[in-house]
Coordinates of C-alpha atoms and ligand atoms in Angstrom, one line a residue:
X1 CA 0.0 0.0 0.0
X2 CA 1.3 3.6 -1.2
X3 CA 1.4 6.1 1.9
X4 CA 0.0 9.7 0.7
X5 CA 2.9 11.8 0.5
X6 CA 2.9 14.3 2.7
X7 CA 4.4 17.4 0.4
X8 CA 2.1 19.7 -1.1
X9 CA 3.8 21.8 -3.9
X10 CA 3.5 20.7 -7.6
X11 CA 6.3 22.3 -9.8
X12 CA 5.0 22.8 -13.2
X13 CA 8.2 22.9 -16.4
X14 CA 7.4 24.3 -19.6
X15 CA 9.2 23.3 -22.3
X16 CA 7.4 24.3 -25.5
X17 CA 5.0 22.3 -28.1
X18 CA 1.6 22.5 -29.6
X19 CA -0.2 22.8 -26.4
X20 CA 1.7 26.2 -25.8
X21 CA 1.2 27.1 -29.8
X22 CA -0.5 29.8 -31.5
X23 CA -2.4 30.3 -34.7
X24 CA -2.8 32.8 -36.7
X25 CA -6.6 31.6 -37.6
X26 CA -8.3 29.8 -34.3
X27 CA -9.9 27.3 -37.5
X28 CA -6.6 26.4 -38.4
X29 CA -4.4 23.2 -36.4
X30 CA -1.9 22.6 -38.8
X31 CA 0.0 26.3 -39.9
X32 CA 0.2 27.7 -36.2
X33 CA 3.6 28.2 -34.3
X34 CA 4.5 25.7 -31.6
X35 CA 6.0 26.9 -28.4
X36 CA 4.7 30.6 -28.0
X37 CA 3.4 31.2 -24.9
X38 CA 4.7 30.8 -21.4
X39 CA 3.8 27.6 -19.1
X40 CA 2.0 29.7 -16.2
X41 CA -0.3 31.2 -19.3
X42 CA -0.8 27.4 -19.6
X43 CA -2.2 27.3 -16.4
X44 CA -4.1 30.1 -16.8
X45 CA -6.3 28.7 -19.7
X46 CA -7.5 26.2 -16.9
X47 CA -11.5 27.9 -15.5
X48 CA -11.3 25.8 -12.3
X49 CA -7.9 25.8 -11.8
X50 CA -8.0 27.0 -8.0
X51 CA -10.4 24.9 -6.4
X52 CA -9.1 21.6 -9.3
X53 CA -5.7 22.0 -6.9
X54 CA -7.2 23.6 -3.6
X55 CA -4.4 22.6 -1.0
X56 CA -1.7 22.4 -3.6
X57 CA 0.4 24.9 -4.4
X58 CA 1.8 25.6 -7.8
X59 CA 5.0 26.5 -9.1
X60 CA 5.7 27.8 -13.0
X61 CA 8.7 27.4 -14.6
X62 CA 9.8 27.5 -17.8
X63 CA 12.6 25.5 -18.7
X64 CA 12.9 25.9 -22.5
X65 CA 10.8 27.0 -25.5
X66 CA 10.8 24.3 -28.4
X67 CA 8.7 22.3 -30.8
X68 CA 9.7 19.2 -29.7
X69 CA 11.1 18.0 -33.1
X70 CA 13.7 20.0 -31.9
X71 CA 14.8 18.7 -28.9
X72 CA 18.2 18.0 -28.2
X73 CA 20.0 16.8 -25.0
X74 CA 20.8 20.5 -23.7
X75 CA 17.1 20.9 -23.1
X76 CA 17.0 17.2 -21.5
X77 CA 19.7 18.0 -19.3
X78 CA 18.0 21.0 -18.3
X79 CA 14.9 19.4 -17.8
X80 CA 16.3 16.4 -15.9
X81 CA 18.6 18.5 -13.5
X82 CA 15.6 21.1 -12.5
X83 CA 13.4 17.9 -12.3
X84 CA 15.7 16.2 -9.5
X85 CA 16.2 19.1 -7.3
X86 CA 12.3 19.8 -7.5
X87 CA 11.7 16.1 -6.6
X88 CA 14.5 16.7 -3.9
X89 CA 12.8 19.2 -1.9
X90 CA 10.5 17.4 0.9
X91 CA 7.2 20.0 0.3
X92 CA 6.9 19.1 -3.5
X93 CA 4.8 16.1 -3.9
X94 CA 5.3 15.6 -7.9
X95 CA 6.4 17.5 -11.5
X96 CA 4.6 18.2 -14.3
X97 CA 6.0 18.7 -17.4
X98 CA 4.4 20.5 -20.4
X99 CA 6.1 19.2 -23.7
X100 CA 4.8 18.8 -27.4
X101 CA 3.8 15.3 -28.4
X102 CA 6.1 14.6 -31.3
X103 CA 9.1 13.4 -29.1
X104 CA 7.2 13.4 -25.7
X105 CA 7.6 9.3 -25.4
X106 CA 12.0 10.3 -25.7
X107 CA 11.8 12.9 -23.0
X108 CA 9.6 10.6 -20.9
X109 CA 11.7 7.7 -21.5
X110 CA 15.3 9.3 -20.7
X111 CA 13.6 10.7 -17.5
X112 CA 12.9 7.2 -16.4
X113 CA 15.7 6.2 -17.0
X114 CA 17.7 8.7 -15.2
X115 CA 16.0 10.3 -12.1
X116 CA 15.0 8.1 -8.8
X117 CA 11.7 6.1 -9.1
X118 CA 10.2 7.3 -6.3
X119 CA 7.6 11.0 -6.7
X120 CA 5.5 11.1 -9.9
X121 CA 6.7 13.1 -13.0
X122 CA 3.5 13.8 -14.8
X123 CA 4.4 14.9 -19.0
X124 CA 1.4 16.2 -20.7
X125 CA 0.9 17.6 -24.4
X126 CA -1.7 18.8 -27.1
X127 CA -2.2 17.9 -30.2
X128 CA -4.6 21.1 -31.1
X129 CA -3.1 24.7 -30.4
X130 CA -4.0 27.0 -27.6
X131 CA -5.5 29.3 -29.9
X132 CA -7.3 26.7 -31.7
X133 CA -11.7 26.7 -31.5
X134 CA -11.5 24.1 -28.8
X135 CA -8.0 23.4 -27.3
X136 CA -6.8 20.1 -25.7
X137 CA -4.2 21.3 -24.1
X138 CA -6.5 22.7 -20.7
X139 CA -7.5 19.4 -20.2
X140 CA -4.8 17.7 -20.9
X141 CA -3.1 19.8 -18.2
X142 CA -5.9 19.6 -15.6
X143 CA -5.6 15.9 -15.7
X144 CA -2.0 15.7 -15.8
X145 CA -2.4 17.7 -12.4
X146 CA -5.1 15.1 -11.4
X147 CA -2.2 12.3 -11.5
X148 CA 0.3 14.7 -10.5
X149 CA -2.0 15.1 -6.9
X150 CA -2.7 11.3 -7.3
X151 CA -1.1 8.9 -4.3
X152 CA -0.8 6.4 -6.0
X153 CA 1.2 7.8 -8.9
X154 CA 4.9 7.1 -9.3
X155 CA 7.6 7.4 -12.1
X156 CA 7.3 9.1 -15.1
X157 CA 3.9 9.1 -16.7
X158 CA 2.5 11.2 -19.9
X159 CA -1.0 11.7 -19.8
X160 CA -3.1 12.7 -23.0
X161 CA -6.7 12.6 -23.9
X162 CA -7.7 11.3 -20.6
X163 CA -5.4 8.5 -20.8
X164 CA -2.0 7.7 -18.3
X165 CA 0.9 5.9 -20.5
X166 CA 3.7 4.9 -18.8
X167 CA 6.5 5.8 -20.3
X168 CA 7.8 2.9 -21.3
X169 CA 5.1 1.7 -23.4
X170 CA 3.8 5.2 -25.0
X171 CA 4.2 5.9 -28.3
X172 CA 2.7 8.6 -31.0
X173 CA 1.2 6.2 -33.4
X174 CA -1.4 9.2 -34.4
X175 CA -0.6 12.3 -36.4
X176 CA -3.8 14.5 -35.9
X177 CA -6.4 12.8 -33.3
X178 CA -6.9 14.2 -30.4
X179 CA -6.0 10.9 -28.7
X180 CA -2.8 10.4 -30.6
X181 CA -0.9 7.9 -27.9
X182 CA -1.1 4.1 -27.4
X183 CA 0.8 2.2 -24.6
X184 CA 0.5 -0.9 -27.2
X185 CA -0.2 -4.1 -26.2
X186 CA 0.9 -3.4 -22.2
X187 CA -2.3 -1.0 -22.2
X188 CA -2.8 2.2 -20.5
X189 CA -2.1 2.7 -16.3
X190 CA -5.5 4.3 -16.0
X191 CA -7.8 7.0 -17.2
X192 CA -8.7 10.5 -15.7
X193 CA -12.7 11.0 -15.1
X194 CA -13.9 14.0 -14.1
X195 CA -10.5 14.9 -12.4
X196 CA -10.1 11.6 -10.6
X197 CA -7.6 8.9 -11.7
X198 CA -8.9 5.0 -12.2
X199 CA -5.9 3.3 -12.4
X200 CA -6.5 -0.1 -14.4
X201 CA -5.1 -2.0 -11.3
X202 CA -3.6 -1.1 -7.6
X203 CA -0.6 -0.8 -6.8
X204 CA 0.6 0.2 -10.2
X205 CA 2.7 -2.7 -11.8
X206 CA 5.6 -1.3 -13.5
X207 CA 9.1 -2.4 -13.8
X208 CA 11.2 0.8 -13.2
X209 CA 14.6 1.2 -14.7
X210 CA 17.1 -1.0 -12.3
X211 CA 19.8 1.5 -12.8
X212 CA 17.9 4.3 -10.9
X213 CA 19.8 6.8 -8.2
X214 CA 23.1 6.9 -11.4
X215 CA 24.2 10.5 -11.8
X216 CA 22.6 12.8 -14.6
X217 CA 24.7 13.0 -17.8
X218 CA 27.5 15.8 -18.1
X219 CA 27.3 18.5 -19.7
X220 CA 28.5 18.4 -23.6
X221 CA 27.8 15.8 -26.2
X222 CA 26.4 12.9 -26.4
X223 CA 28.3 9.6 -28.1
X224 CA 26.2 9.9 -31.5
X225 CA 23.4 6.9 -31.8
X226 CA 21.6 6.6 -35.3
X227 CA 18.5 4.9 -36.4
X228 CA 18.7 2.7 -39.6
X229 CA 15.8 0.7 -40.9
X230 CA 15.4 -2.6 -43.2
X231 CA 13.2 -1.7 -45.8
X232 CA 12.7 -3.6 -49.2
X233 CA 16.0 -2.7 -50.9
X234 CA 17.7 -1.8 -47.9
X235 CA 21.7 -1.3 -48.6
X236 CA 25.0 -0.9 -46.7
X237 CA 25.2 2.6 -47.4
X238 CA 23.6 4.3 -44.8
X239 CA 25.7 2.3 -42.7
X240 CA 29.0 2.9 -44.1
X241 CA 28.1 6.6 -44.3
X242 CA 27.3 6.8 -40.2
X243 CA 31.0 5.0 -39.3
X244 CA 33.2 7.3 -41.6
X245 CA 31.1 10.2 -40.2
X246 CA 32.2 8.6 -36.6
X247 CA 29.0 7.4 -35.3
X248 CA 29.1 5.4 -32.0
X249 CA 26.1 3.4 -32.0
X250 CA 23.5 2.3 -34.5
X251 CA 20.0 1.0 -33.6
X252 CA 18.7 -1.4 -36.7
X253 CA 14.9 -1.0 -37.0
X254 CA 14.6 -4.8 -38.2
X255 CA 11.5 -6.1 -40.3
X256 CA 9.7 -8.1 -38.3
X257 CA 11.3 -10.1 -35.1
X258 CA 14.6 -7.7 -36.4
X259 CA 15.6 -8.9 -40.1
X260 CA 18.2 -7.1 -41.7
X261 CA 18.8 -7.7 -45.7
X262 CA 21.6 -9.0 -46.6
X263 CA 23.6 -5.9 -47.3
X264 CA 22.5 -4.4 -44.3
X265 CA 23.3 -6.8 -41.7
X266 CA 26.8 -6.8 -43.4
X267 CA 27.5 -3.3 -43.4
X268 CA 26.2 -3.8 -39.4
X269 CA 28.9 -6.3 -38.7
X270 CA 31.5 -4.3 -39.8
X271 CA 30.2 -0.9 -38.4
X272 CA 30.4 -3.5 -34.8
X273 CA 34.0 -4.6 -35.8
X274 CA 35.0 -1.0 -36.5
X275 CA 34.3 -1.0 -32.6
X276 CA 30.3 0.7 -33.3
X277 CA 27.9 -0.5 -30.5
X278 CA 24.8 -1.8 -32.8
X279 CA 21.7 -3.5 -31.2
X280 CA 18.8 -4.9 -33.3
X281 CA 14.9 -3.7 -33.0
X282 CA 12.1 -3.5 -34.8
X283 CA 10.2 -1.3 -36.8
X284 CA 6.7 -3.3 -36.1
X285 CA 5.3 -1.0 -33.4
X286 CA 3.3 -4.2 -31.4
X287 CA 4.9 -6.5 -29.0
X288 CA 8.8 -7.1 -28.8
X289 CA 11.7 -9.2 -30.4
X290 CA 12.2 -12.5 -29.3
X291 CA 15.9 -14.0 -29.3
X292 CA 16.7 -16.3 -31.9
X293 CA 19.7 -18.3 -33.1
X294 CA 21.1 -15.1 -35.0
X295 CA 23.0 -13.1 -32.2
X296 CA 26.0 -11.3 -34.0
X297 CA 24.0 -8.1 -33.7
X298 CA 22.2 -8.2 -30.0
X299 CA 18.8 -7.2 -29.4
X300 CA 17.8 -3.6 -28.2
X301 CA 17.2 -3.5 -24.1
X302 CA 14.1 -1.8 -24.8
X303 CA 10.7 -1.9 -27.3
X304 CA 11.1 0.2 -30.3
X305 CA 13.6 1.9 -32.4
X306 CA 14.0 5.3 -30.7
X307 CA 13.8 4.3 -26.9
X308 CA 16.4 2.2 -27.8
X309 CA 18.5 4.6 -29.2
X310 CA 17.9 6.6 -26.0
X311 CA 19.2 3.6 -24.1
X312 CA 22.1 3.0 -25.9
X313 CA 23.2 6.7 -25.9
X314 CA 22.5 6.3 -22.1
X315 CA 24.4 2.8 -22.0
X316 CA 27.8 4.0 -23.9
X317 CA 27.4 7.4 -21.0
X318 CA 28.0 4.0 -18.2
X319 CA 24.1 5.4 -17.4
X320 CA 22.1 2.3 -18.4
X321 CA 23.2 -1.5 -18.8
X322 CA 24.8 -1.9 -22.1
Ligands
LIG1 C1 5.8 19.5 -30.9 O1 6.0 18.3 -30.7 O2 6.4 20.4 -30.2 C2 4.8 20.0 -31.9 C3 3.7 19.0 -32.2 C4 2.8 18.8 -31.0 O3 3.1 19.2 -29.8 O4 1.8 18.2 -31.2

């Protein structure tokens, strides 16, 4: 059984995206400017907002301003340092984190994986502008505050269209809807209704990261990680390209349970004899590779193509298992 926790101070980040986006036309949800206006504006867009957190109080920040197709590891570091000493003080009870929903399941992800399992960190998004004829992003806020006050909420969670994800399982597999994430086959933790949270079962069953309480990455860059996928046709040359650029790790987005054509699986082994860390996943966004006799190339610690590439950026840091 979860105790309540006994802190009462939500710190709310900014960071950009959609749901902080403005249009020139409120009709229009495609030709409108991500990241424009300021997370406590955010806030402000909220009727009830007082008595939806009465006995909490809240604290705006804003951490960066980008659409999240442009986020890079600066802004991660950023997030993830402000985000540990906010979990660090004893009054706060949880973090919620505004972000736009095109890399929202990364952020959510490297959080995870990097800051102690214990008070909730809450991402939330929108997929329609705050300007637009009837924005998401209110109450997609409000209920990521709803989990954010929840007891019974812990790790890093993105909540969208009344849904909880964990992050581990979300994904965008939506480009417009409203409801644009899926946690796959695993399923959703719970849904918000009418500001309260039904989890799907209590306590929450999640595996956290093993490697949590490891320091934060340093400051500077990250070893580069690329993505290549099989495809029909698929060559070396994309490979070959990555090593004599100096790439340190390559995920392979395999067909199916991780195939690699011919070509490409050769130009992998040498890119792993050159000394290149390469792990195997799959481009099929359902269920998760299973370990066969081929094992030159080993399988990806994680579902999906860019988690994994998190991981492994994470894993040649000495911040994840390799
Ligand atoms: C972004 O990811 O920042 C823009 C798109 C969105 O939030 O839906």
């Amino acid at each position: 059984m979860l105790e309540p926790h006994s802190s009462k101070k939500i710190v709310i980040l900014g960071t950009g995206g959609t749901i902080a986006g403005l249009s020139a036309l409120r009709n229009d949800n495609i030709a409108y400017q991500a990241a424009q206006l300021g997370v406590a504006a955010l806030t402000a867009q909220i009727p009830d907002l007082a008595a939806h957190v009465a006995g909490f109080e809240l604290v705006c920040e804003q951490v960066a301003q980008v659409d999240s197709k442009d986020m890079d590891t600066q802004v991660w570091l950023a997030l993830a340092q402000r985000t540990l000493q906010a979990l660090a003080q004893p009054d706060v009870q949880s973090v919620v984190i505004t972000h736009g929903t095109d890399t929202i399941e990364e952020t959510a992800f490297f959080l995870q994986s990097v800051l102690p399992a214990g008070k909730p960190v809450v991402l939330t998004c929108a997929m329609r502008p705050a300007s637009a004829l009837s924005p998401d992003g209110p109450a997609n806020l409000r209920d990521a505050l709803s989990v954010a006050m929840d007891v019974h909420a812990v790790g890093v969670l993105v909540v969208c269209a009344g849904v909880v994800h964990a992050a581990e399982h979300v994904q965008k597999v939506h480009p417009y809807r409203l409801d644009a994430f899926s946690s796959g086959e695993a399923g959703p933790l719970g849904w918000v209704e009418e500001a309260r949270v039904r989890w799907v079962g209590l306590p929450l069953r999640r595996v956290l990261p093993a490697w949590d309480g490891k320091s934060l990455p340093a400051s500077g860059p990250w070893p580069q990680v690329e993505i290549v996928m099989n495809h029909a046709g698929a060559t070396g040359a994309v490979v070959q390209a990555l090593v004599q650029a100096g790439v340190k790790g390559l995920v392979a987005a395999g067909t199916g349970n991780g195939s690699l054509s011919a070509p490409l699986a050769q130009a992998l082994l040498q890119a792993k004899a050159a000394g290149v860390s390469v792990v195997r996943s799959t481009r099929c966004p359902l269920g998760q590779l299973i370990a066969g006799a081929e094992s030159a190339i080993p399988l990806a610690s994680v579902a999906g193509p860019v988690k994994a590439r998190v991981a492994l950026q994470l894993a040649l840091m000495g911040l994840a298992p390799a």
